[in-house]
PDB file of C-alpha atoms in Angstrom:
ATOM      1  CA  UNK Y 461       0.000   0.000   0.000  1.00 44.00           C
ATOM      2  CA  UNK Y 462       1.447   3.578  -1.067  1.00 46.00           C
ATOM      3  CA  UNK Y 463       1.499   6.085   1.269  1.00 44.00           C
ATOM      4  CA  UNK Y 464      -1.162   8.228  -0.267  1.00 47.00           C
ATOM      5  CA  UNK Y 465      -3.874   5.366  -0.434  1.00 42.00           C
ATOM      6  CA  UNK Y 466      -3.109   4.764   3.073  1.00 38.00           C
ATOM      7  CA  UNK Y 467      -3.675   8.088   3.957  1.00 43.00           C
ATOM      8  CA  UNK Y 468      -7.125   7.953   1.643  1.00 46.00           C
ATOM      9  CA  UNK Y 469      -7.651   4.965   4.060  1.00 45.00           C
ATOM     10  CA  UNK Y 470      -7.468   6.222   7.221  1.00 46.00           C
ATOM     11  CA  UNK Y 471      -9.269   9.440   6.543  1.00 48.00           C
ATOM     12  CA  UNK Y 472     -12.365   7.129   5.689  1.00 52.00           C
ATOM     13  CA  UNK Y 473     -12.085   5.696   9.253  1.00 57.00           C
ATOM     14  CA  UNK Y 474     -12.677   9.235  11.091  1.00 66.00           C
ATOM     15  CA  UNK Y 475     -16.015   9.671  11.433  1.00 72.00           C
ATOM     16  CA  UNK Y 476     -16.950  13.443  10.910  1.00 82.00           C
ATOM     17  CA  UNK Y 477     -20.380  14.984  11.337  1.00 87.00           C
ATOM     18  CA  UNK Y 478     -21.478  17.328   9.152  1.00 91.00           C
ATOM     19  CA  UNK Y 479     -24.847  19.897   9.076  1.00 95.00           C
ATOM     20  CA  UNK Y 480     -26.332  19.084   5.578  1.00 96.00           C
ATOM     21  CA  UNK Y 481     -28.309  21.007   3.250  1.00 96.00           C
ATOM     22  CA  UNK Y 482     -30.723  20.948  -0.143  1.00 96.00           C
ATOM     23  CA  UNK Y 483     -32.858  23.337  -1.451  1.00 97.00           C
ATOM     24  CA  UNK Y 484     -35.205  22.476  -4.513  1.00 95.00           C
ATOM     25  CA  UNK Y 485     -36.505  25.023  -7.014  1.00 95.00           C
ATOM     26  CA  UNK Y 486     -40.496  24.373  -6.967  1.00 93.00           C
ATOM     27  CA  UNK Y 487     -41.984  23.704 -10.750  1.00 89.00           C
ATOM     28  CA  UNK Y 488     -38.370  23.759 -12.125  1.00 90.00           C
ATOM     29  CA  UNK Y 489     -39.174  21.545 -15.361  1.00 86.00           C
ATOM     30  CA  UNK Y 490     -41.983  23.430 -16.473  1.00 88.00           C
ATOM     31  CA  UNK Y 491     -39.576  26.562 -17.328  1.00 87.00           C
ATOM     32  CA  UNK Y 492     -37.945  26.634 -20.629  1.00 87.00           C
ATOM     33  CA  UNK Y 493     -34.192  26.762 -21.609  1.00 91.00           C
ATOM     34  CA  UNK Y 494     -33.307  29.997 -20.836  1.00 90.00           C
ATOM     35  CA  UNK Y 495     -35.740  30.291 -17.409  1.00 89.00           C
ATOM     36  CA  UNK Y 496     -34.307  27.373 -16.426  1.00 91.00           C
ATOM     37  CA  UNK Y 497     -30.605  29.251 -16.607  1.00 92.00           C
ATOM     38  CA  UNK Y 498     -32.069  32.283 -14.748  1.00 91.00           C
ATOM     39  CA  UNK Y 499     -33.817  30.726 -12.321  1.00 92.00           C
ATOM     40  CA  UNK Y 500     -29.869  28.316 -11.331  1.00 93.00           C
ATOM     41  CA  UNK Y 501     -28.181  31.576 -11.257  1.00 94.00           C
ATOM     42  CA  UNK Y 502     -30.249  33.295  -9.073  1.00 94.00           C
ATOM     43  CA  UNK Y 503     -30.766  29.994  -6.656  1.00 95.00           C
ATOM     44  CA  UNK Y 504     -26.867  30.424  -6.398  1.00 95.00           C
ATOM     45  CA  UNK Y 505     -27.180  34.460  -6.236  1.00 96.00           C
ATOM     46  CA  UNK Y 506     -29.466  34.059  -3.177  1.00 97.00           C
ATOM     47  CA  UNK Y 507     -27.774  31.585  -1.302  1.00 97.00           C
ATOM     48  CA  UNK Y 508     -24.904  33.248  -1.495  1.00 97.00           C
ATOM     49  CA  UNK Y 509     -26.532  36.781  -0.293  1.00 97.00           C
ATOM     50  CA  UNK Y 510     -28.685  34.834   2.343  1.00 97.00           C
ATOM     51  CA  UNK Y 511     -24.930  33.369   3.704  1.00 97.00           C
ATOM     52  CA  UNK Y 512     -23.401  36.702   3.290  1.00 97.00           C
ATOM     53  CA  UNK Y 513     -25.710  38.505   5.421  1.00 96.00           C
ATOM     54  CA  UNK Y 514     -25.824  35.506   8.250  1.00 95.00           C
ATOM     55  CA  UNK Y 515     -21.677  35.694   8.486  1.00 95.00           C
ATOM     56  CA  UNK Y 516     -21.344  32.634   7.139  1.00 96.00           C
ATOM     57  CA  UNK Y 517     -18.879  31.547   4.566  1.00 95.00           C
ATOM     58  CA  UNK Y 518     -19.790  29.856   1.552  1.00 94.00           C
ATOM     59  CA  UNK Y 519     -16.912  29.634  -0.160  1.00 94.00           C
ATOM     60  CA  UNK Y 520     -16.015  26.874   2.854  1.00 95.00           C
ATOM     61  CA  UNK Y 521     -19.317  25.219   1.730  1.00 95.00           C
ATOM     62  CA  UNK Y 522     -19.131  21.907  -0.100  1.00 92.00           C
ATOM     63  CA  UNK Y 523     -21.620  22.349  -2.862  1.00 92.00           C
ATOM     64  CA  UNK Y 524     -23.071  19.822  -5.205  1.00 87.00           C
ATOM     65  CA  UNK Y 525     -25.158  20.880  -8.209  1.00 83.00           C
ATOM     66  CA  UNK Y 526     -27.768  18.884  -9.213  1.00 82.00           C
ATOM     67  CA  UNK Y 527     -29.951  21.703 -12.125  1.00 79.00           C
ATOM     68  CA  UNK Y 528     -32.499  22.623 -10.003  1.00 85.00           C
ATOM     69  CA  UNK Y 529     -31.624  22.011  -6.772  1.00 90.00           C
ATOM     70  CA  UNK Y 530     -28.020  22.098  -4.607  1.00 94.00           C
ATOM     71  CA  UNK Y 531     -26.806  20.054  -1.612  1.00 94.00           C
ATOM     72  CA  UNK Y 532     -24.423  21.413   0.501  1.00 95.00           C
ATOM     73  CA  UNK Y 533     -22.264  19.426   3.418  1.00 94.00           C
ATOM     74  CA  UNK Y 534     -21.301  22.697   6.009  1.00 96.00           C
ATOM     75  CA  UNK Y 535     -18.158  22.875   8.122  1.00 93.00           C
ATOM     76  CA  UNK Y 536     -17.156  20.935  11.272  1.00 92.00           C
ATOM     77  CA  UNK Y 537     -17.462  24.991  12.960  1.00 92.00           C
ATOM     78  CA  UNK Y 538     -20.822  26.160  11.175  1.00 94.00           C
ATOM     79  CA  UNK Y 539     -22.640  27.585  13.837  1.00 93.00           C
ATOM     80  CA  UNK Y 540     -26.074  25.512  13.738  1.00 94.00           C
ATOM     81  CA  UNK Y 541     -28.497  28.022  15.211  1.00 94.00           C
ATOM     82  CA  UNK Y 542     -27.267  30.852  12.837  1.00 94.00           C
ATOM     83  CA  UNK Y 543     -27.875  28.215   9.732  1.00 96.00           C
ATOM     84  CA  UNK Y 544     -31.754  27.656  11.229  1.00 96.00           C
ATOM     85  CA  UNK Y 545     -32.247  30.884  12.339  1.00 94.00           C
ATOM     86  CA  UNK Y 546     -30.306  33.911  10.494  1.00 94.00           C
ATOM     87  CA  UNK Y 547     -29.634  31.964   7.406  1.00 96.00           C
ATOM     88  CA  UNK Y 548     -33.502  30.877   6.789  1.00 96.00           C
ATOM     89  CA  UNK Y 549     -34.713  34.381   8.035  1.00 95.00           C
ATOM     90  CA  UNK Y 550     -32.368  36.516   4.987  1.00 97.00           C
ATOM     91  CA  UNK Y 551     -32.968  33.253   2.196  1.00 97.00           C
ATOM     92  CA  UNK Y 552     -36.547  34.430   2.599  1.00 97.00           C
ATOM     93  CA  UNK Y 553     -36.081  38.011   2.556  1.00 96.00           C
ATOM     94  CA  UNK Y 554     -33.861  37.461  -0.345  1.00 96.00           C
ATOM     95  CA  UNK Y 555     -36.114  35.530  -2.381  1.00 97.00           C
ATOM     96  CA  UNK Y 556     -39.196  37.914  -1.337  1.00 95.00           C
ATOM     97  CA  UNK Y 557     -37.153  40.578  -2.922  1.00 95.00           C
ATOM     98  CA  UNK Y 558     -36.347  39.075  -5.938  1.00 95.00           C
ATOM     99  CA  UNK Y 559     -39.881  37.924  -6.307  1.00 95.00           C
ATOM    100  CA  UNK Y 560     -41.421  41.305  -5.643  1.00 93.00           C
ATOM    101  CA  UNK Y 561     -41.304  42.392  -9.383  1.00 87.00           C
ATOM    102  CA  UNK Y 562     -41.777  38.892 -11.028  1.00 87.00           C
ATOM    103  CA  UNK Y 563     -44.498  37.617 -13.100  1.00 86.00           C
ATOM    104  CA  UNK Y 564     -46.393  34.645 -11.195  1.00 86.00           C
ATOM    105  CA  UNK Y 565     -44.430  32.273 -13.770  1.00 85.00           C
ATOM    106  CA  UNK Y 566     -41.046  33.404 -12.537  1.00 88.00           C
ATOM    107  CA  UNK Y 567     -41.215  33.468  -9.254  1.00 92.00           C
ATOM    108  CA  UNK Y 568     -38.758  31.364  -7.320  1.00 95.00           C
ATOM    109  CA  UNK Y 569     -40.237  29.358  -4.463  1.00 96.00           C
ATOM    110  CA  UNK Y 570     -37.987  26.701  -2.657  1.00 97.00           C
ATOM    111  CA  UNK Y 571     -37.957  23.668  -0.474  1.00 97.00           C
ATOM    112  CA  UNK Y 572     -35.069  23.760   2.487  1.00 98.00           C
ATOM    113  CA  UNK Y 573     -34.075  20.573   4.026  1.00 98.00           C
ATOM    114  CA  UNK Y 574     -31.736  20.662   6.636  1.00 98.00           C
ATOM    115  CA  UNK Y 575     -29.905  17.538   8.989  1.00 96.00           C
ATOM    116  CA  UNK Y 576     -27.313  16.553  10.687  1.00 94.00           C
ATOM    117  CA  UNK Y 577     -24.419  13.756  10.395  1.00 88.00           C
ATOM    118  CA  UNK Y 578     -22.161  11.535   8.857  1.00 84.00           C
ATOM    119  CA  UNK Y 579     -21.520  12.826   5.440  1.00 80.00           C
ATOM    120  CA  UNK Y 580     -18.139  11.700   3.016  1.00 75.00           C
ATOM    121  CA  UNK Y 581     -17.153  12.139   0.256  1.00 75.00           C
ATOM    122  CA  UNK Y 582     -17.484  10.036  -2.588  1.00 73.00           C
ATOM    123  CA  UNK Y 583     -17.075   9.234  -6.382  1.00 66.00           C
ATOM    124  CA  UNK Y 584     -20.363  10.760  -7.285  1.00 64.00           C
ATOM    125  CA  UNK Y 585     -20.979  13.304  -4.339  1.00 67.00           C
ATOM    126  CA  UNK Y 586     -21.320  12.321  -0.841  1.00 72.00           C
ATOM    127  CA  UNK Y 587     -22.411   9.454   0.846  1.00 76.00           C
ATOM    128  CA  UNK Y 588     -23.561   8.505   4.311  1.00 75.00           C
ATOM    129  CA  UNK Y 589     -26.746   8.821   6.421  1.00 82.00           C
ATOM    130  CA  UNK Y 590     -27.189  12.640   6.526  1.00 88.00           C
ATOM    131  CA  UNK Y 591     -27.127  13.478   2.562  1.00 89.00           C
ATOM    132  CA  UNK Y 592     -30.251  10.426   2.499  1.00 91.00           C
ATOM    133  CA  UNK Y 593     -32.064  12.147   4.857  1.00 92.00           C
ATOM    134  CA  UNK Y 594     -31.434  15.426   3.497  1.00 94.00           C
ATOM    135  CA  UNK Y 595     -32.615  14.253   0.059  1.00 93.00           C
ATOM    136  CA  UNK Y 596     -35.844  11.908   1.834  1.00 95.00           C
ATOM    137  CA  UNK Y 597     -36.729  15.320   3.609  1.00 95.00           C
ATOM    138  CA  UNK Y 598     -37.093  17.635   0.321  1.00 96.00           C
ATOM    139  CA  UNK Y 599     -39.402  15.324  -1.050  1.00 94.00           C
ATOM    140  CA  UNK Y 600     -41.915  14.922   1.620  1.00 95.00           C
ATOM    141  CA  UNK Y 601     -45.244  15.036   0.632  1.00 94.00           C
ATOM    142  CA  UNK Y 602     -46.206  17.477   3.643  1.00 96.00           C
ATOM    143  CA  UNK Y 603     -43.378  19.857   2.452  1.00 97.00           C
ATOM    144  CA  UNK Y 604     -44.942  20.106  -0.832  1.00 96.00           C
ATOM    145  CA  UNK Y 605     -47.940  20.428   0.220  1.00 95.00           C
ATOM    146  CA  UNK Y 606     -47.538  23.346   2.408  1.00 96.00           C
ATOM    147  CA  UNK Y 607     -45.247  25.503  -0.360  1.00 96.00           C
ATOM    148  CA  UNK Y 608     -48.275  24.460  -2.764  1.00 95.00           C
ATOM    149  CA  UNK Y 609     -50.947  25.926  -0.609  1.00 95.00           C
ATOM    150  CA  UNK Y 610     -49.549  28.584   1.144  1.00 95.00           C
ATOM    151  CA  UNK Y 611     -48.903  31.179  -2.134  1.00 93.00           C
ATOM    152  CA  UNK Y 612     -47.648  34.126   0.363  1.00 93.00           C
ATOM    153  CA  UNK Y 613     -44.366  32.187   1.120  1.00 95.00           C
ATOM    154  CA  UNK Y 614     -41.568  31.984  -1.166  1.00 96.00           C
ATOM    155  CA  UNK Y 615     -40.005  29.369   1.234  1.00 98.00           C
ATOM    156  CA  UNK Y 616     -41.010  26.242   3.043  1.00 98.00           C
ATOM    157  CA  UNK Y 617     -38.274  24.696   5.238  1.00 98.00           C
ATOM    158  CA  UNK Y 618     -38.101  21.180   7.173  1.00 98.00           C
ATOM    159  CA  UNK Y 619     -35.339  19.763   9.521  1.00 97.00           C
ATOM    160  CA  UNK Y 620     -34.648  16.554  10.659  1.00 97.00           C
ATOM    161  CA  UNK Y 621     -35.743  15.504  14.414  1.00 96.00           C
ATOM    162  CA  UNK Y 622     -32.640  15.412  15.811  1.00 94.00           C
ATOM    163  CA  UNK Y 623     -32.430  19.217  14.955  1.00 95.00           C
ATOM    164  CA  UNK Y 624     -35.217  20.128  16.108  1.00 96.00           C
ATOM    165  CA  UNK Y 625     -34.905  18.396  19.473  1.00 95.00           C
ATOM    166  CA  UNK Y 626     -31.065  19.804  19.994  1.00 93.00           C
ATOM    167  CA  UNK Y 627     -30.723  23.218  18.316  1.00 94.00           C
ATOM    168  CA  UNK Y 628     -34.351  24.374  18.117  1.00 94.00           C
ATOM    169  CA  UNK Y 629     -36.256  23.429  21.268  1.00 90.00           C
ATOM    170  CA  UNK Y 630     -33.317  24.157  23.615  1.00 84.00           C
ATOM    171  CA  UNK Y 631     -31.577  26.831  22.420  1.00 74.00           C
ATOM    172  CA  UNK Y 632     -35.100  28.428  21.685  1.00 61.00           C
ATOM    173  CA  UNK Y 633     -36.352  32.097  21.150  1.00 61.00           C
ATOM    174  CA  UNK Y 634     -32.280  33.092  22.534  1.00 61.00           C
ATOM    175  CA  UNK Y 635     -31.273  32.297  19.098  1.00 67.00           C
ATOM    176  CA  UNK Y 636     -33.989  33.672  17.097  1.00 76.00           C
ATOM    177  CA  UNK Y 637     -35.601  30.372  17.350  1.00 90.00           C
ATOM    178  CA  UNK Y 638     -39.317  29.788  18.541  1.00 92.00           C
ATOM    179  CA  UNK Y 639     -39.938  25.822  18.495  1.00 93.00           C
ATOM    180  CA  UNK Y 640     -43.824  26.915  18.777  1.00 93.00           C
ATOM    181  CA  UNK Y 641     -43.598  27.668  15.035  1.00 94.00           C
ATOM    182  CA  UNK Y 642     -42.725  24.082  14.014  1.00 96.00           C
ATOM    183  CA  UNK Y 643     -44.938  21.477  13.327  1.00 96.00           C
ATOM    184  CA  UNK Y 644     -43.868  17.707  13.500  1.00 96.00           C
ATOM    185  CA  UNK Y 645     -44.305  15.771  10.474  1.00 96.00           C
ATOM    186  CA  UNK Y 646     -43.839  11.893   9.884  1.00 95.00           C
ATOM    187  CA  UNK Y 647     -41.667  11.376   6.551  1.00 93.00           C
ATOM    188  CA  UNK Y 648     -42.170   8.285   4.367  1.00 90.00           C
ATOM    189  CA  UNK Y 649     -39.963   8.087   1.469  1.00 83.00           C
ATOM    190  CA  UNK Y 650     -38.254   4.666   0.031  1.00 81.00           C
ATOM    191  CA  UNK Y 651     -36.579   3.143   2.284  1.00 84.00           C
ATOM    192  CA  UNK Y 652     -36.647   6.347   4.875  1.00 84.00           C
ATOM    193  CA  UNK Y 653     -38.659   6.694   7.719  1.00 86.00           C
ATOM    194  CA  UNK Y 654     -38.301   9.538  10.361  1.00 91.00           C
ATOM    195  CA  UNK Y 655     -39.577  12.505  11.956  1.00 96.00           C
ATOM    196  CA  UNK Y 656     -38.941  16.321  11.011  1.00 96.00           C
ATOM    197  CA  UNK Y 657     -39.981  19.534  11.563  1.00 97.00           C
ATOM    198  CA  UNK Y 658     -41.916  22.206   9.126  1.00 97.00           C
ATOM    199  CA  UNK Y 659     -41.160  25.994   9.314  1.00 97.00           C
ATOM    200  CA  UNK Y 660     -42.825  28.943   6.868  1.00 97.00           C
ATOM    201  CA  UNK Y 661     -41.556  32.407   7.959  1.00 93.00           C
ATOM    202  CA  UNK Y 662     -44.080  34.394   8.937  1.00 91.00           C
ATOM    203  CA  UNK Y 663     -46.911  31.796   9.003  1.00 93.00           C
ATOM    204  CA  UNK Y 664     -48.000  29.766  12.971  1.00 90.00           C
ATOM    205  CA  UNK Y 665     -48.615  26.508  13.139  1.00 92.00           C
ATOM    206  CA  UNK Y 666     -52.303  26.774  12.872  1.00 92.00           C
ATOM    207  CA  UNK Y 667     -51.668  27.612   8.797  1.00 93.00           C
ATOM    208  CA  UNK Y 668     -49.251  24.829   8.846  1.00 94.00           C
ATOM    209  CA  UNK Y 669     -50.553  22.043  11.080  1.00 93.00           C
ATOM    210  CA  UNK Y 670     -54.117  21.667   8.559  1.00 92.00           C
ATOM    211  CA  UNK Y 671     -51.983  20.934   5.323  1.00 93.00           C
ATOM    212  CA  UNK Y 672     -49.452  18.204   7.263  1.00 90.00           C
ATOM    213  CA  UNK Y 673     -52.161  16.636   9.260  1.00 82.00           C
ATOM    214  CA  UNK Y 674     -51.492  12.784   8.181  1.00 65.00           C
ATOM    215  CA  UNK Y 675     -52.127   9.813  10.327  1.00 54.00           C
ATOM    216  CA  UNK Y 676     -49.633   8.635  12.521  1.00 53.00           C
ATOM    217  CA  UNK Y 677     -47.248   5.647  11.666  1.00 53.00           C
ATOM    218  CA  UNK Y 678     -48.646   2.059  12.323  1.00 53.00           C
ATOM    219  CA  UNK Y 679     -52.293   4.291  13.800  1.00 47.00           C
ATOM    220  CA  UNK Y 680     -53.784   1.890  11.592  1.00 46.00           C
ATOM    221  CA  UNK Y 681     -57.725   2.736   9.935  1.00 45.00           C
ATOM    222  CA  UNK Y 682     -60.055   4.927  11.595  1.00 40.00           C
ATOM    223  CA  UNK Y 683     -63.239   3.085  13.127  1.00 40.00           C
ATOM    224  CA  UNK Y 684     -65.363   4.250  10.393  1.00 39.00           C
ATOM    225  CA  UNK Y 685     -63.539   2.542   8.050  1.00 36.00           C
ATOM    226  CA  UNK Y 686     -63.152  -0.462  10.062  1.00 35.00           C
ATOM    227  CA  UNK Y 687     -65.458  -3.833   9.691  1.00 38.00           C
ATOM    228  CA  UNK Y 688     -69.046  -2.433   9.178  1.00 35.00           C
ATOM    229  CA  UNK Y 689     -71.262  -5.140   9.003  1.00 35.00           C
ATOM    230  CA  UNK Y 690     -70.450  -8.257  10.189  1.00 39.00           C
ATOM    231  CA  UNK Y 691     -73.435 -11.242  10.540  1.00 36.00           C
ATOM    232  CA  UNK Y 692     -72.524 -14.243  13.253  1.00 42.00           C
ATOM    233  CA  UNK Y 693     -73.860 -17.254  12.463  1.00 41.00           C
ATOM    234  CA  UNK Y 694     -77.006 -16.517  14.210  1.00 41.00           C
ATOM    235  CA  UNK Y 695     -77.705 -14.494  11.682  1.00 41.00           C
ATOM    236  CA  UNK Y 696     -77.476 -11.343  13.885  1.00 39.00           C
ATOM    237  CA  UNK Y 697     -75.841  -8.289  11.859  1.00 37.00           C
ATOM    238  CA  UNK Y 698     -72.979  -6.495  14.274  1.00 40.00           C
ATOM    239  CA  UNK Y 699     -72.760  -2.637  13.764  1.00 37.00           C
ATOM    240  CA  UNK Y 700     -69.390  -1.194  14.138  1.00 43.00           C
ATOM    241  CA  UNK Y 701     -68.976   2.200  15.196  1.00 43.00           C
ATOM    242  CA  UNK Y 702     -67.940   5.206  13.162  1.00 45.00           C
ATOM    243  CA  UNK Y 703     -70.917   7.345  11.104  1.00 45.00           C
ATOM    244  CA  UNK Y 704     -70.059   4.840   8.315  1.00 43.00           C
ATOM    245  CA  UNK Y 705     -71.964   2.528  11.135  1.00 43.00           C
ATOM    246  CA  UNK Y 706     -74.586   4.309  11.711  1.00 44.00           C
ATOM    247  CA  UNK Y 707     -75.604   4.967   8.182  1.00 42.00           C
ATOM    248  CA  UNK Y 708     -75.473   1.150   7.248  1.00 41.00           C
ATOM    249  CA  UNK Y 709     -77.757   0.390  10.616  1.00 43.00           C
ATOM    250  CA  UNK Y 710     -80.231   2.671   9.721  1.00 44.00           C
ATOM    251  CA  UNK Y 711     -79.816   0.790   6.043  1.00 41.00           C
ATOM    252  CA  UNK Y 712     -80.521  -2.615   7.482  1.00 38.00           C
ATOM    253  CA  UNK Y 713     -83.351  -1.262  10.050  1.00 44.00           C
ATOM    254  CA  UNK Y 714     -85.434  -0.570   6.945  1.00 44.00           C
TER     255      UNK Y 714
END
């Protein structure tokens, strides 16, 4: 073994945690050619600004384009609260500014995703748990959903649990953080499963909570959609309960 691919070797053996990030363009494909070339300059235009005005670096930032979206594995030093709380603040301002002027079709709305973790390189990007979850977090359903419905927002951010539970909820309204303005959401995607956290600027929870409101893991069917009718061998029909019960008693009472 030469020196160098032992040193390649033993840096894969540290283990280094890393805050991850994406952020999606929203109805990217629908643009033509040369909206779709705007619209990646001025992602990269913003981010940069939205850093810029937080005090953090981005030149130190490990970026990965990917057209209409970019990941980005942060410093060992990035100061977390900063990234959730100054950072998300100005990339809203930011894009509500270049907004302001736009036609409806060129408006830039984005998805945020944000965790924590093992991240390494690799021959196509990264690899490890966080750039997954990062990636299983943009597409949530319930993140979609709430950038879809809530047309006043020009950003709709999630972060993971673990997050949530260690930067937001302790560090809390000190840092420019209020964990009252999250709601908890249950993320399905592929082979991921996990808990995160959904944050609009400038909307509560009670905008939010309507447009994530899915059932919880494993809750299993309501009771109205549950066995209805059921006849024992008596003959005797068993109601369930539920109004889909009731309606089919009153059905069989005729």
């Amino acid at each position: 073994m030469t020196s160098q691919s032992y040193s390649r070797s033993r840096s894969q053996e540290i283990i280094t945690r890393h805050l991850c990030m994406a952020a999606d363009v929203e109805k990217y494909s629908r643009l033509d050619t040369p909206s779709q070339e705007a619209i990646q300059a001025d992602l990269v235009r913003v981010l940069e600004e939205a850093a810029v005005l937080s005090g953090l670096d981005r030149t130190t930032w490990e970026c990965q384009p990917q057209g209409d979206q970019e990941f980005a594995v942060l410093p060992l030093d990035t100061p977390e609260p900063e990234v959730l709380g100054g950072f998300v603040r100005n990339l809203a301002t930011r894009l509500g500014e270049r907004n302001a002027n736009c036609a409806e079709k060129e408006r830039m709305r984005l998805r945020l995703a944000i965790d924590f973790g093992v991240a390494r390189t690799a021959a196509l990007g990264y690899s490890g748990p966080a750039p997954v979850s990062v990636a299983r977090y943009l597409n949530a359903d319930q993140l979609k959903r709430v950038l879809k419905a809530i047309d006043s927002t020009d950003l709709a951010v999630i972060v993971s649990d673990r997050l949530y539970q260690d930067v937001v909820r302790l560090r809390g309204e000190g840092e420019g953080l209020d964990p009252d303005r999250y709601v908890r959401v249950h993320v399905q995607q592929k082979e991921f499963s996990g808990y995160g956290w959904i944050h609009v600027p400038e909307h509560g929870p009670e905008e939010l909570e309507p447009l994530v409101s899915d059932p919880e893991p494993d809750q299993g069917p309501s009771p109205a959609a549950t066995n209805v009718v059921k006849r024992n061998k008596g003959g005797v029909f068993h109601f369930g309960s539920g109004d889909a019960a009731k309606t089919m008693h009153k059905k069989y009472q005729r």
